[in-house]
Amino acid sequence: MRWLPPAVLALALLVILPALHSGWMADDAFYSALTGILGADRITLWQAMEHSFHVWFFGNGRFYPGLILEKYVVFDLFTNLIAYKVFLTVATLAALEMFRRCVQAYTTPAFAALCALTAAALFLIHGYQDALIAYNAMPQVVAIALFGSFIAFRAALAGRGRSMGVISIALYALAALTYEDAYLLCAIYPFLARPLTGSWRAAFRVSAPYVAIGAALAVFELVLHGRARLPADALYAVNVNPVLFLKTAFYQITAALPFAYWLADPLRSVPIFAIVVFVGFAVIGWFALRAEERSSPKQLPLWTGILAAVVPAVPVAVLVKYQHELRLGIGYLPVFLQTFGVALLLASAVTAAMRSRFGNSARVIGALFFGVLGAGAYASNVQLVRAQEPARVARASFESALARGLLKGVSAGSTIAIPKTFDWIDYDDSGPDGISTRGLLYEYAGKRADLEAPGDPRVQYRLEYSSTPHMWSRYTILPKITITRLRGACNAGAITNGDFTFGFRCWAQVTTAPGGVNGYPQFRIEAAGACLPASAAGNPYAAIDVPDNAAAYVAQTFRYRGSPTRIRLRVWGGVAPVTVQIGVVFPVGTGIGSERILDTFATPPLQLESGICSGSHPLVKEYAVSGYARGTQIQLRLHASSAGSNGAIAAFDDVTSSP
């Protein structure tokens, strides 16, 4: 039945059609601001990709150059939301068609159509991280490359020329260089080759190039993790704790099963159109099952399906990030790849049932089962997209308001507050790879400005959103510190405002422990001290007050310009002993950086408990920082903590960096 493959693609389109109405979700919310970031920071697309490579390669020990290239090119090309969603949809359908052709190369056209129909019925949007609505079609690209490699592998085994073998190896290498989950999928090749070569020895021999590539890349990345020296609790650190590994692997594997996502997000309503989807899948399922029943029987791909459904869970299960984030019903991006393995297993089960003495009943039940799967996936997809509607509308309204002049009259370099009401909002450069919401300010309004949290003392303007008329408003507010013109921009090639003349401008203020006294720690700009030299009167400096086990730090991000970069500062204390740590964080971004502590010491207290001067003097510290790529963003952190109560203050001034 030649009409079956197009009919399956049409049904798949119906299932994922709700995704076309979704907004910028997950990491896409930030990478979609790439164009604005490139303009605001005056950097090229290649420089942004180079920065991303250094962040992940040196900072997190991960090696996927194909993903970085594909991701940045996609977000540079697709700046329109609708065009981007169409791109994801087309990529998903292309992956499904490649899957059908791959199965057909090893079995029969009828069984291939049945497997594709099953996969289409499993195209469920998972609300955690999902390829159908986000992530620049990377999982689809990997799937297409893998299926293309399997098809070329089959052609090479059939003696259609050495070139097919070269193409197959190249496509597998492309998939592996794009995403680490492809490493272990090299285990599938011997199982594909065994029926055609006649022995396991021959199967392993022809599969050796793929195993060599997968193993070499896996070892290389493990070495990278070791060289990165990630802290044990870093998000992308490897943790082989057997209990956590097995639990996370179980969550990842079961997340690809039918209806598993409903454990995390139960289906609450069924749209009317789901009935049409049910009928479509049941009818096409009936014809697909009849076609399979009439075709010549082939060996069912049991082990191939098991490997495809299970193996992608292993790399996910060893990382700290997913050991903390996954739960029953919730899996990470490889769920998309696992879906095809589950489809192979379900199609094989239905086929085996039809070959049994329950053939007629199995065909009826199978057709109804496909109808339920497809309708359930469609209904769940509609539900999730509707739940995300407020965030999508707010983002669209924000872009429209910026284009219409929301920031008209706001000078370049201003600090703007915006509440983090939606997931697509992130402050300053704290988004992935340093790409955050401030890119939208330049893309739609042509403004170079900093976005910060409400309450930041530097804030000059505040943006607020009203959901009833879907409208953004701007309010001018009086900064808590005097804002004058600052020489140089924040996040530049050197420490800016290191003498704190402009308050905490360019410095983030972060509390790490509240301590036992309400209202602390406190960040203050002071300009006097009883035991400071008279010549220092009126000279501003940063004071961090951390009594009773409070802890905090100030931080500034700047671009590393050469090796070594020298950081110099003055530091002193109040009365109680204060422990100071000087650290450098790389890579810079929310939850991904690891900090290298350059120094830990106690500040010299300038006063005694009696109130008289101690005779101590401020320390002048200097550090040589090296080992980072030129132009890479790094962050300097000045930490303070104390168990004391009276004058537990750390003071910092004259912070500079060179070259």
PDB file of N, CA and C in Angstrom, residues 235-289:
ATOM      1  N   LEU A 235      26.586  20.745  38.132  1.00  0.00           N
ATOM      2  CA  LEU A 235      25.466  20.180  37.386  1.00  0.00           C
ATOM      3  C   LEU A 235      25.904  19.095  36.411  1.00  0.00           C
ATOM      4  N   TYR A 236      27.044  19.294  35.761  1.00  0.00           N
ATOM      5  CA  TYR A 236      27.472  18.337  34.745  1.00  0.00           C
ATOM      6  C   TYR A 236      28.624  17.455  35.227  1.00  0.00           C
ATOM      7  N   ALA A 237      28.755  17.334  36.543  1.00  0.00           N
ATOM      8  CA  ALA A 237      29.722  16.393  37.101  1.00  0.00           C
ATOM      9  C   ALA A 237      29.187  14.970  36.956  1.00  0.00           C
ATOM     10  N   VAL A 238      30.100  14.009  36.845  1.00  0.00           N
ATOM     11  CA  VAL A 238      29.724  12.596  36.733  1.00  0.00           C
ATOM     12  C   VAL A 238      29.628  11.990  38.121  1.00  0.00           C
ATOM     13  N   ASN A 239      28.510  11.335  38.389  1.00  0.00           N
ATOM     14  CA  ASN A 239      28.306  10.668  39.672  1.00  0.00           C
ATOM     15  C   ASN A 239      27.854   9.236  39.389  1.00  0.00           C
ATOM     16  N   VAL A 240      28.706   8.262  39.744  1.00  0.00           N
ATOM     17  CA  VAL A 240      28.406   6.864  39.445  1.00  0.00           C
ATOM     18  C   VAL A 240      27.808   6.139  40.650  1.00  0.00           C
ATOM     19  N   ASN A 241      27.251   6.903  41.585  1.00  0.00           N
ATOM     20  CA  ASN A 241      26.548   6.273  42.705  1.00  0.00           C
ATOM     21  C   ASN A 241      25.497   5.311  42.143  1.00  0.00           C
ATOM     22  N   PRO A 242      25.572   4.013  42.460  1.00  0.00           N
ATOM     23  CA  PRO A 242      24.688   3.035  41.798  1.00  0.00           C
ATOM     24  C   PRO A 242      23.209   3.278  42.047  1.00  0.00           C
ATOM     25  N   VAL A 243      22.857   3.735  43.257  1.00  0.00           N
ATOM     26  CA  VAL A 243      21.442   3.969  43.565  1.00  0.00           C
ATOM     27  C   VAL A 243      20.904   5.124  42.725  1.00  0.00           C
ATOM     28  N   LEU A 244      21.653   6.233  42.698  1.00  0.00           N
ATOM     29  CA  LEU A 244      21.208   7.390  41.918  1.00  0.00           C
ATOM     30  C   LEU A 244      21.218   7.074  40.423  1.00  0.00           C
ATOM     31  N   PHE A 245      22.221   6.321  39.990  1.00  0.00           N
ATOM     32  CA  PHE A 245      22.294   5.960  38.569  1.00  0.00           C
ATOM     33  C   PHE A 245      21.088   5.123  38.152  1.00  0.00           C
ATOM     34  N   LEU A 246      20.785   4.082  38.901  1.00  0.00           N
ATOM     35  CA  LEU A 246      19.673   3.198  38.542  1.00  0.00           C
ATOM     36  C   LEU A 246      18.336   3.928  38.618  1.00  0.00           C
ATOM     37  N   LYS A 247      18.169   4.774  39.628  1.00  0.00           N
ATOM     38  CA  LYS A 247      16.915   5.520  39.754  1.00  0.00           C
ATOM     39  C   LYS A 247      16.734   6.465  38.569  1.00  0.00           C
ATOM     40  N   THR A 248      17.784   7.213  38.219  1.00  0.00           N
ATOM     41  CA  THR A 248      17.686   8.164  37.112  1.00  0.00           C
ATOM     42  C   THR A 248      17.497   7.443  35.782  1.00  0.00           C
ATOM     43  N   ALA A 249      18.212   6.327  35.598  1.00  0.00           N
ATOM     44  CA  ALA A 249      18.037   5.548  34.367  1.00  0.00           C
ATOM     45  C   ALA A 249      16.608   5.023  34.257  1.00  0.00           C
ATOM     46  N   PHE A 250      16.054   4.584  35.372  1.00  0.00           N
ATOM     47  CA  PHE A 250      14.667   4.097  35.368  1.00  0.00           C
ATOM     48  C   PHE A 250      13.706   5.210  34.960  1.00  0.00           C
ATOM     49  N   TYR A 251      13.897   6.404  35.515  1.00  0.00           N
ATOM     50  CA  TYR A 251      13.033   7.534  35.154  1.00  0.00           C
ATOM     51  C   TYR A 251      13.156   7.860  33.663  1.00  0.00           C
ATOM     52  N   GLN A 252      14.396   7.864  33.153  1.00  0.00           N
ATOM     53  CA  GLN A 252      14.622   8.219  31.757  1.00  0.00           C
ATOM     54  C   GLN A 252      14.037   7.169  30.815  1.00  0.00           C
ATOM     55  N   ILE A 253      14.210   5.913  31.141  1.00  0.00           N
ATOM     56  CA  ILE A 253      13.702   4.840  30.274  1.00  0.00           C
ATOM     57  C   ILE A 253      12.183   4.826  30.255  1.00  0.00           C
ATOM     58  N   THR A 254      11.575   4.889  31.433  1.00  0.00           N
ATOM     59  CA  THR A 254      10.112   4.807  31.496  1.00  0.00           C
ATOM     60  C   THR A 254       9.440   6.056  30.945  1.00  0.00           C
ATOM     61  N   ALA A 255      10.155   7.175  30.883  1.00  0.00           N
ATOM     62  CA  ALA A 255       9.555   8.409  30.354  1.00  0.00           C
ATOM     63  C   ALA A 255       9.162   8.273  28.893  1.00  0.00           C
ATOM     64  N   ALA A 256       9.786   7.326  28.172  1.00  0.00           N
ATOM     65  CA  ALA A 256       9.469   7.142  26.757  1.00  0.00           C
ATOM     66  C   ALA A 256       8.301   6.196  26.529  1.00  0.00           C
ATOM     67  N   LEU A 257       7.775   5.585  27.580  1.00  0.00           N
ATOM     68  CA  LEU A 257       6.683   4.625  27.429  1.00  0.00           C
ATOM     69  C   LEU A 257       5.348   5.343  27.218  1.00  0.00           C
ATOM     70  N   PRO A 258       4.384   4.684  26.600  1.00  0.00           N
ATOM     71  CA  PRO A 258       3.075   5.319  26.381  1.00  0.00           C
ATOM     72  C   PRO A 258       2.440   5.785  27.688  1.00  0.00           C
ATOM     73  N   PHE A 259       1.919   6.984  27.672  1.00  0.00           N
ATOM     74  CA  PHE A 259       1.175   7.578  28.794  1.00  0.00           C
ATOM     75  C   PHE A 259       2.032   7.843  30.037  1.00  0.00           C
ATOM     76  N   ALA A 260       3.355   7.596  29.969  1.00  0.00           N
ATOM     77  CA  ALA A 260       4.195   7.780  31.162  1.00  0.00           C
ATOM     78  C   ALA A 260       4.176   9.228  31.623  1.00  0.00           C
ATOM     79  N   TYR A 261       4.141  10.174  30.693  1.00  0.00           N
ATOM     80  CA  TYR A 261       4.166  11.591  31.069  1.00  0.00           C
ATOM     81  C   TYR A 261       2.941  11.986  31.886  1.00  0.00           C
ATOM     82  N   TRP A 262       1.868  11.234  31.751  1.00  0.00           N
ATOM     83  CA  TRP A 262       0.661  11.560  32.516  1.00  0.00           C
ATOM     84  C   TRP A 262       0.866  11.363  34.016  1.00  0.00           C
ATOM     85  N   LEU A 263       1.888  10.613  34.405  1.00  0.00           N
ATOM     86  CA  LEU A 263       2.198  10.470  35.829  1.00  0.00           C
ATOM     87  C   LEU A 263       2.657  11.805  36.409  1.00  0.00           C
ATOM     88  N   ALA A 264       3.324  12.622  35.586  1.00  0.00           N
ATOM     89  CA  ALA A 264       3.787  13.933  36.041  1.00  0.00           C
ATOM     90  C   ALA A 264       2.772  15.027  35.746  1.00  0.00           C
ATOM     91  N   ASP A 265       2.063  14.896  34.644  1.00  0.00           N
ATOM     92  CA  ASP A 265       1.091  15.906  34.233  1.00  0.00           C
ATOM     93  C   ASP A 265      -0.154  15.189  33.718  1.00  0.00           C
ATOM     94  N   PRO A 266      -1.058  14.785  34.609  1.00  0.00           N
ATOM     95  CA  PRO A 266      -2.229  13.985  34.199  1.00  0.00           C
ATOM     96  C   PRO A 266      -3.097  14.714  33.180  1.00  0.00           C
ATOM     97  N   LEU A 267      -3.670  13.955  32.271  1.00  0.00           N
ATOM     98  CA  LEU A 267      -4.578  14.525  31.282  1.00  0.00           C
ATOM     99  C   LEU A 267      -5.869  14.943  31.975  1.00  0.00           C
ATOM    100  N   ARG A 268      -6.243  16.211  31.808  1.00  0.00           N
ATOM    101  CA  ARG A 268      -7.406  16.751  32.526  1.00  0.00           C
ATOM    102  C   ARG A 268      -8.620  16.970  31.631  1.00  0.00           C
ATOM    103  N   SER A 269      -8.414  17.009  30.327  1.00  0.00           N
ATOM    104  CA  SER A 269      -9.540  17.181  29.412  1.00  0.00           C
ATOM    105  C   SER A 269      -9.163  16.620  28.050  1.00  0.00           C
ATOM    106  N   VAL A 270     -10.183  16.302  27.258  1.00  0.00           N
ATOM    107  CA  VAL A 270      -9.955  15.749  25.922  1.00  0.00           C
ATOM    108  C   VAL A 270     -10.627  16.663  24.907  1.00  0.00           C
ATOM    109  N   PRO A 271      -9.859  17.332  24.033  1.00  0.00           N
ATOM    110  CA  PRO A 271     -10.473  18.200  23.017  1.00  0.00           C
ATOM    111  C   PRO A 271     -11.272  17.389  22.009  1.00  0.00           C
ATOM    112  N   ILE A 272     -12.253  18.035  21.425  1.00  0.00           N
ATOM    113  CA  ILE A 272     -13.138  17.363  20.473  1.00  0.00           C
ATOM    114  C   ILE A 272     -12.366  16.769  19.297  1.00  0.00           C
ATOM    115  N   PHE A 273     -11.362  17.494  18.829  1.00  0.00           N
ATOM    116  CA  PHE A 273     -10.622  17.028  17.644  1.00  0.00           C
ATOM    117  C   PHE A 273      -9.870  15.733  17.930  1.00  0.00           C
ATOM    118  N   ALA A 274      -9.673  15.395  19.217  1.00  0.00           N
ATOM    119  CA  ALA A 274      -8.994  14.135  19.547  1.00  0.00           C
ATOM    120  C   ALA A 274      -9.769  12.936  19.009  1.00  0.00           C
ATOM    121  N   ILE A 275     -11.092  13.092  18.856  1.00  0.00           N
ATOM    122  CA  ILE A 275     -11.904  11.999  18.296  1.00  0.00           C
ATOM    123  C   ILE A 275     -11.497  11.734  16.843  1.00  0.00           C
ATOM    124  N   VAL A 276     -11.260  12.830  16.087  1.00  0.00           N
ATOM    125  CA  VAL A 276     -10.813  12.692  14.698  1.00  0.00           C
ATOM    126  C   VAL A 276      -9.458  11.986  14.644  1.00  0.00           C
ATOM    127  N   VAL A 277      -8.572  12.367  15.557  1.00  0.00           N
ATOM    128  CA  VAL A 277      -7.250  11.746  15.615  1.00  0.00           C
ATOM    129  C   VAL A 277      -7.381  10.261  15.948  1.00  0.00           C
ATOM    130  N   PHE A 278      -8.272   9.955  16.905  1.00  0.00           N
ATOM    131  CA  PHE A 278      -8.495   8.557  17.274  1.00  0.00           C
ATOM    132  C   PHE A 278      -8.949   7.740  16.072  1.00  0.00           C
ATOM    133  N   VAL A 279      -9.922   8.247  15.355  1.00  0.00           N
ATOM    134  CA  VAL A 279     -10.450   7.530  14.194  1.00  0.00           C
ATOM    135  C   VAL A 279      -9.360   7.359  13.138  1.00  0.00           C
ATOM    136  N   GLY A 280      -8.595   8.432  12.901  1.00  0.00           N
ATOM    137  CA  GLY A 280      -7.542   8.364  11.896  1.00  0.00           C
ATOM    138  C   GLY A 280      -6.511   7.295  12.220  1.00  0.00           C
ATOM    139  N   PHE A 281      -6.044   7.254  13.457  1.00  0.00           N
ATOM    140  CA  PHE A 281      -5.043   6.265  13.841  1.00  0.00           C
ATOM    141  C   PHE A 281      -5.625   4.847  13.836  1.00  0.00           C
ATOM    142  N   ALA A 282      -6.873   4.712  14.272  1.00  0.00           N
ATOM    143  CA  ALA A 282      -7.487   3.381  14.297  1.00  0.00           C
ATOM    144  C   ALA A 282      -7.662   2.836  12.882  1.00  0.00           C
ATOM    145  N   VAL A 283      -8.123   3.684  11.970  1.00  0.00           N
ATOM    146  CA  VAL A 283      -8.352   3.234  10.593  1.00  0.00           C
ATOM    147  C   VAL A 283      -7.036   2.915   9.901  1.00  0.00           C
ATOM    148  N   ILE A 284      -6.074   3.859   9.973  1.00  0.00           N
ATOM    149  CA  ILE A 284      -4.779   3.618   9.326  1.00  0.00           C
ATOM    150  C   ILE A 284      -4.073   2.439   9.998  1.00  0.00           C
ATOM    151  N   GLY A 285      -4.257   2.317  11.321  1.00  0.00           N
ATOM    152  CA  GLY A 285      -3.680   1.183  12.028  1.00  0.00           C
ATOM    153  C   GLY A 285      -4.235  -0.140  11.530  1.00  0.00           C
ATOM    154  N   TRP A 286      -5.535  -0.163  11.256  1.00  0.00           N
ATOM    155  CA  TRP A 286      -6.166  -1.383  10.731  1.00  0.00           C
ATOM    156  C   TRP A 286      -5.537  -1.784   9.402  1.00  0.00           C
ATOM    157  N   PHE A 287      -5.401  -0.825   8.486  1.00  0.00           N
ATOM    158  CA  PHE A 287      -4.819  -1.131   7.179  1.00  0.00           C
ATOM    159  C   PHE A 287      -3.338  -1.497   7.300  1.00  0.00           C
ATOM    160  N   ALA A 288      -2.622  -0.828   8.196  1.00  0.00           N
ATOM    161  CA  ALA A 288      -1.206  -1.145   8.382  1.00  0.00           C
ATOM    162  C   ALA A 288      -1.035  -2.556   8.928  1.00  0.00           C
ATOM    163  N   LEU A 289      -1.921  -2.957   9.836  1.00  0.00           N
ATOM    164  CA  LEU A 289      -1.852  -4.307  10.395  1.00  0.00           C
ATOM    165  C   LEU A 289      -2.217  -5.356   9.348  1.00  0.00           C
TER     166      LEU A 289
END
